[in-house]
Amino acid sequence: DAKTTQPPSMDCAEGRAANLPCNHSTISGNEYVYWYRQIHSQGPQYIIHGLKNNETNEMASLIITEDRKSSTLILPHATLRDTAVYYCIVRVGDSNYQLIWGAGTKLIIKP
Amino acid sequence: EAQVTQNPRYLITVTGKKLTVTCSQNMNHEYMSWYRQDPGLGLRQIYYSMNVEVTDKGDVPEGYKVSRKEKRNFPLILESPSPNQTSLYFCASSLGKSPLHFGNGTRLTVT
């Protein structure tokens, strides 16, 4: 299973766009990129996922490079409530049981 | 409201005293799983279940048991807890290809 690499921490000013990078250089053709976040010690919350194309929903945008070796999660107008640990995960096909969770990126939104 | 409910939220126990952490979901999800989370680490899967009466080991199953006698419930059993099982535990569920829904966690301390 492909593994991901994320920076351990990032800061972003409130109201600005937060761009969180993720490297997944060994990703295979049928592996999806998923993003979750965890606020304090609550249960992780699903944000967005994609396979090849860029995706956008009410929470965020996901930009996947053409070679699929990296991606960026974009929170367009970060608020203090977006302070959390963000996890980038690759998933093989339909299998939730094969997820590999790294340490994620601690995103701190500063006023 | 669609949710995954874990109980208890906090539990302090002593070495060797059997305990059960309950997990229930009201979304008719086939897939359920248990994770543990330790400081600075991502989630590690303990056990998962693809459907009723179907369970399988995750990455760290030693010292744990599970059962899936009905679709909505997936209890985690520690027959003889030890201090190295002190951790934050999460239950999660999903339907088919859908993202995981997580419970709010159970913080277990074994002394």
PDB file of N, CA and C in Angstrom, chain A residues 32 34 36 38 41-46 49 87 91 94 96-103, chain B residues 31 35 37 40-43 45 48 50 88 90 94 96-100 102-104 107:
ATOM      1  N   TYR A  32      -7.084   5.750  -4.114  1.00  0.00           N
ATOM      2  CA  TYR A  32      -7.673   7.063  -3.917  1.00  0.00           C
ATOM      3  C   TYR A  32      -6.874   7.835  -2.870  1.00  0.00           C
ATOM      4  N   TYR A  34      -7.386  10.305   0.205  1.00  0.00           N
ATOM      5  CA  TYR A  34      -8.403  10.762   1.160  1.00  0.00           C
ATOM      6  C   TYR A  34      -7.776  11.749   2.140  1.00  0.00           C
ATOM      7  N   TYR A  36      -8.659  13.444   5.963  1.00  0.00           N
ATOM      8  CA  TYR A  36      -9.454  13.531   7.177  1.00  0.00           C
ATOM      9  C   TYR A  36      -8.784  14.576   8.078  1.00  0.00           C
ATOM     10  N   GLN A  38      -8.596  15.819  12.432  1.00  0.00           N
ATOM     11  CA  GLN A  38      -8.906  15.468  13.804  1.00  0.00           C
ATOM     12  C   GLN A  38      -8.716  16.711  14.662  1.00  0.00           C
ATOM     13  N   SER A  41      -8.790  15.765  20.386  1.00  0.00           N
ATOM     14  CA  SER A  41      -8.753  14.301  20.421  1.00  0.00           C
ATOM     15  C   SER A  41     -10.109  13.713  20.040  1.00  0.00           C
ATOM     16  N   GLN A  42     -10.859  14.453  19.216  1.00  0.00           N
ATOM     17  CA  GLN A  42     -12.135  13.933  18.740  1.00  0.00           C
ATOM     18  C   GLN A  42     -11.908  12.892  17.655  1.00  0.00           C
ATOM     19  N   GLY A  43     -12.935  12.196  17.256  1.00  0.00           N
ATOM     20  CA  GLY A  43     -12.828  11.261  16.156  1.00  0.00           C
ATOM     21  C   GLY A  43     -12.512  11.979  14.859  1.00  0.00           C
ATOM     22  N   PRO A  44     -11.669  11.401  14.012  1.00  0.00           N
ATOM     23  CA  PRO A  44     -11.369  12.029  12.720  1.00  0.00           C
ATOM     24  C   PRO A  44     -12.628  12.275  11.904  1.00  0.00           C
ATOM     25  N   GLN A  45     -12.576  13.329  11.128  1.00  0.00           N
ATOM     26  CA  GLN A  45     -13.701  13.754  10.299  1.00  0.00           C
ATOM     27  C   GLN A  45     -13.284  13.740   8.839  1.00  0.00           C
ATOM     28  N   TYR A  46     -14.072  13.131   8.001  1.00  0.00           N
ATOM     29  CA  TYR A  46     -13.801  13.088   6.566  1.00  0.00           C
ATOM     30  C   TYR A  46     -13.892  14.489   5.962  1.00  0.00           C
ATOM     31  N   HIS A  49     -12.062  13.454  -0.968  1.00  0.00           N
ATOM     32  CA  HIS A  49     -11.201  12.451  -1.574  1.00  0.00           C
ATOM     33  C   HIS A  49     -11.204  12.602  -3.091  1.00  0.00           C
ATOM     34  N   TYR A  87      -4.881  14.547   8.058  1.00  0.00           N
ATOM     35  CA  TYR A  87      -4.297  13.291   7.602  1.00  0.00           C
ATOM     36  C   TYR A  87      -4.569  13.091   6.112  1.00  0.00           C
ATOM     37  N   ARG A  91      -6.089   5.053  -0.285  1.00  0.00           N
ATOM     38  CA  ARG A  91      -6.950   3.897  -0.082  1.00  0.00           C
ATOM     39  C   ARG A  91      -6.977   3.046  -1.343  1.00  0.00           C
ATOM     40  N   ASP A  94     -11.921  -0.115  -2.970  1.00  0.00           N
ATOM     41  CA  ASP A  94     -13.062   0.068  -2.080  1.00  0.00           C
ATOM     42  C   ASP A  94     -12.754  -0.346  -0.648  1.00  0.00           C
ATOM     43  N   ASN A  96     -11.714   0.039   2.939  1.00  0.00           N
ATOM     44  CA  ASN A  96     -11.402   0.888   4.080  1.00  0.00           C
ATOM     45  C   ASN A  96     -10.485   0.192   5.076  1.00  0.00           C
ATOM     46  N   TYR A  97     -10.383  -1.132   5.007  1.00  0.00           N
ATOM     47  CA  TYR A  97      -9.574  -1.834   6.006  1.00  0.00           C
ATOM     48  C   TYR A  97      -8.086  -1.744   5.709  1.00  0.00           C
ATOM     49  N   GLN A  98      -7.708  -1.186   4.570  1.00  0.00           N
ATOM     50  CA  GLN A  98      -6.289  -1.101   4.228  1.00  0.00           C
ATOM     51  C   GLN A  98      -5.738   0.311   4.351  1.00  0.00           C
ATOM     52  N   LEU A  99      -6.406   1.168   5.074  1.00  0.00           N
ATOM     53  CA  LEU A  99      -5.907   2.532   5.234  1.00  0.00           C
ATOM     54  C   LEU A  99      -4.655   2.539   6.108  1.00  0.00           C
ATOM     55  N   ILE A 100      -3.699   3.358   5.750  1.00  0.00           N
ATOM     56  CA  ILE A 100      -2.487   3.541   6.553  1.00  0.00           C
ATOM     57  C   ILE A 100      -2.451   4.994   6.994  1.00  0.00           C
ATOM     58  N   TRP A 101      -2.546   5.199   8.315  1.00  0.00           N
ATOM     59  CA  TRP A 101      -2.593   6.547   8.872  1.00  0.00           C
ATOM     60  C   TRP A 101      -1.197   6.944   9.329  1.00  0.00           C
ATOM     61  N   GLY A 102      -0.690   8.043   8.822  1.00  0.00           N
ATOM     62  CA  GLY A 102       0.564   8.595   9.309  1.00  0.00           C
ATOM     63  C   GLY A 102       0.303   9.525  10.476  1.00  0.00           C
ATOM     64  N   ALA A 103       1.284  10.355  10.784  1.00  0.00           N
ATOM     65  CA  ALA A 103       1.166  11.281  11.910  1.00  0.00           C
ATOM     66  C   ALA A 103       0.434  12.556  11.531  1.00  0.00           C
TER      67      ALA A 103
ATOM     68  N   TYR B  31     -19.403  -2.218   7.315  1.00  0.00           N
ATOM     69  CA  TYR B  31     -18.015  -2.218   7.774  1.00  0.00           C
ATOM     70  C   TYR B  31     -17.883  -1.467   9.094  1.00  0.00           C
ATOM     71  N   TYR B  35      -9.706   1.304  16.205  1.00  0.00           N
ATOM     72  CA  TYR B  35      -8.358   1.850  16.116  1.00  0.00           C
ATOM     73  C   TYR B  35      -7.896   2.263  17.511  1.00  0.00           C
ATOM     74  N   GLN B  37      -5.001   5.080  19.195  1.00  0.00           N
ATOM     75  CA  GLN B  37      -4.152   6.207  18.847  1.00  0.00           C
ATOM     76  C   GLN B  37      -3.293   6.563  20.046  1.00  0.00           C
ATOM     77  N   GLY B  40       1.482  11.281  19.228  1.00  0.00           N
ATOM     78  CA  GLY B  40       2.397  11.501  18.115  1.00  0.00           C
ATOM     79  C   GLY B  40       2.275  10.512  16.974  1.00  0.00           C
ATOM     80  N   LEU B  41       1.366   9.563  17.113  1.00  0.00           N
ATOM     81  CA  LEU B  41       1.208   8.548  16.072  1.00  0.00           C
ATOM     82  C   LEU B  41      -0.148   8.674  15.396  1.00  0.00           C
ATOM     83  N   GLY B  42      -0.230   8.110  14.215  1.00  0.00           N
ATOM     84  CA  GLY B  42      -1.521   8.026  13.554  1.00  0.00           C
ATOM     85  C   GLY B  42      -2.338   6.890  14.142  1.00  0.00           C
ATOM     86  N   LEU B  43      -3.497   6.673  13.566  1.00  0.00           N
ATOM     87  CA  LEU B  43      -4.359   5.595  14.040  1.00  0.00           C
ATOM     88  C   LEU B  43      -3.818   4.239  13.585  1.00  0.00           C
ATOM     89  N   GLN B  45      -4.951   0.210  13.274  1.00  0.00           N
ATOM     90  CA  GLN B  45      -6.143  -0.617  13.272  1.00  0.00           C
ATOM     91  C   GLN B  45      -5.956  -1.864  14.132  1.00  0.00           C
ATOM     92  N   TYR B  48     -11.175  -5.330  12.421  1.00  0.00           N
ATOM     93  CA  TYR B  48     -12.225  -4.794  11.594  1.00  0.00           C
ATOM     94  C   TYR B  48     -13.227  -5.901  11.273  1.00  0.00           C
ATOM     95  N   MET B  50     -16.165  -6.851   8.199  1.00  0.00           N
ATOM     96  CA  MET B  50     -16.768  -6.526   6.911  1.00  0.00           C
ATOM     97  C   MET B  50     -18.291  -6.704   6.937  1.00  0.00           C
ATOM     98  N   LEU B  88      -5.998   5.975  23.416  1.00  0.00           N
ATOM     99  CA  LEU B  88      -7.256   6.554  22.962  1.00  0.00           C
ATOM    100  C   LEU B  88      -7.797   5.643  21.864  1.00  0.00           C
ATOM    101  N   PHE B  90     -10.772   4.485  19.045  1.00  0.00           N
ATOM    102  CA  PHE B  90     -11.835   4.961  18.165  1.00  0.00           C
ATOM    103  C   PHE B  90     -12.485   3.804  17.441  1.00  0.00           C
ATOM    104  N   SER B  94     -18.466   2.302   8.017  1.00  0.00           N
ATOM    105  CA  SER B  94     -18.684   2.850   6.675  1.00  0.00           C
ATOM    106  C   SER B  94     -19.598   1.913   5.896  1.00  0.00           C
ATOM    107  N   GLY B  96     -20.078   0.472   2.132  1.00  0.00           N
ATOM    108  CA  GLY B  96     -19.503   0.306   0.808  1.00  0.00           C
ATOM    109  C   GLY B  96     -18.246   1.127   0.630  1.00  0.00           C
ATOM    110  N   LYS B  97     -18.256   2.005  -0.376  1.00  0.00           N
ATOM    111  CA  LYS B  97     -17.090   2.808  -0.701  1.00  0.00           C
ATOM    112  C   LYS B  97     -17.025   4.104   0.098  1.00  0.00           C
ATOM    113  N   SER B  98     -18.017   4.349   0.911  1.00  0.00           N
ATOM    114  CA  SER B  98     -18.121   5.652   1.561  1.00  0.00           C
ATOM    115  C   SER B  98     -17.009   5.867   2.581  1.00  0.00           C
ATOM    116  N   PRO B  99     -16.692   7.131   2.896  1.00  0.00           N
ATOM    117  CA  PRO B  99     -15.683   7.420   3.913  1.00  0.00           C
ATOM    118  C   PRO B  99     -16.093   6.912   5.287  1.00  0.00           C
ATOM    119  N   LEU B 100     -15.114   6.809   6.157  1.00  0.00           N
ATOM    120  CA  LEU B 100     -15.350   6.339   7.515  1.00  0.00           C
ATOM    121  C   LEU B 100     -16.053   7.395   8.360  1.00  0.00           C
ATOM    122  N   PHE B 102     -16.480   8.199  12.387  1.00  0.00           N
ATOM    123  CA  PHE B 102     -15.825   7.845  13.634  1.00  0.00           C
ATOM    124  C   PHE B 102     -16.676   8.208  14.838  1.00  0.00           C
ATOM    125  N   GLY B 103     -16.500   7.419  15.913  1.00  0.00           N
ATOM    126  CA  GLY B 103     -17.044   7.798  17.189  1.00  0.00           C
ATOM    127  C   GLY B 103     -16.166   8.854  17.857  1.00  0.00           C
ATOM    128  N   ASN B 104     -16.576   9.306  19.024  1.00  0.00           N
ATOM    129  CA  ASN B 104     -15.858  10.381  19.706  1.00  0.00           C
ATOM    130  C   ASN B 104     -14.699   9.905  20.566  1.00  0.00           C
ATOM    131  N   ARG B 107     -11.089   7.102  26.061  1.00  0.00           N
ATOM    132  CA  ARG B 107      -9.732   7.221  26.625  1.00  0.00           C
ATOM    133  C   ARG B 107      -9.600   6.221  27.760  1.00  0.00           C
TER     134      ARG B 107
END
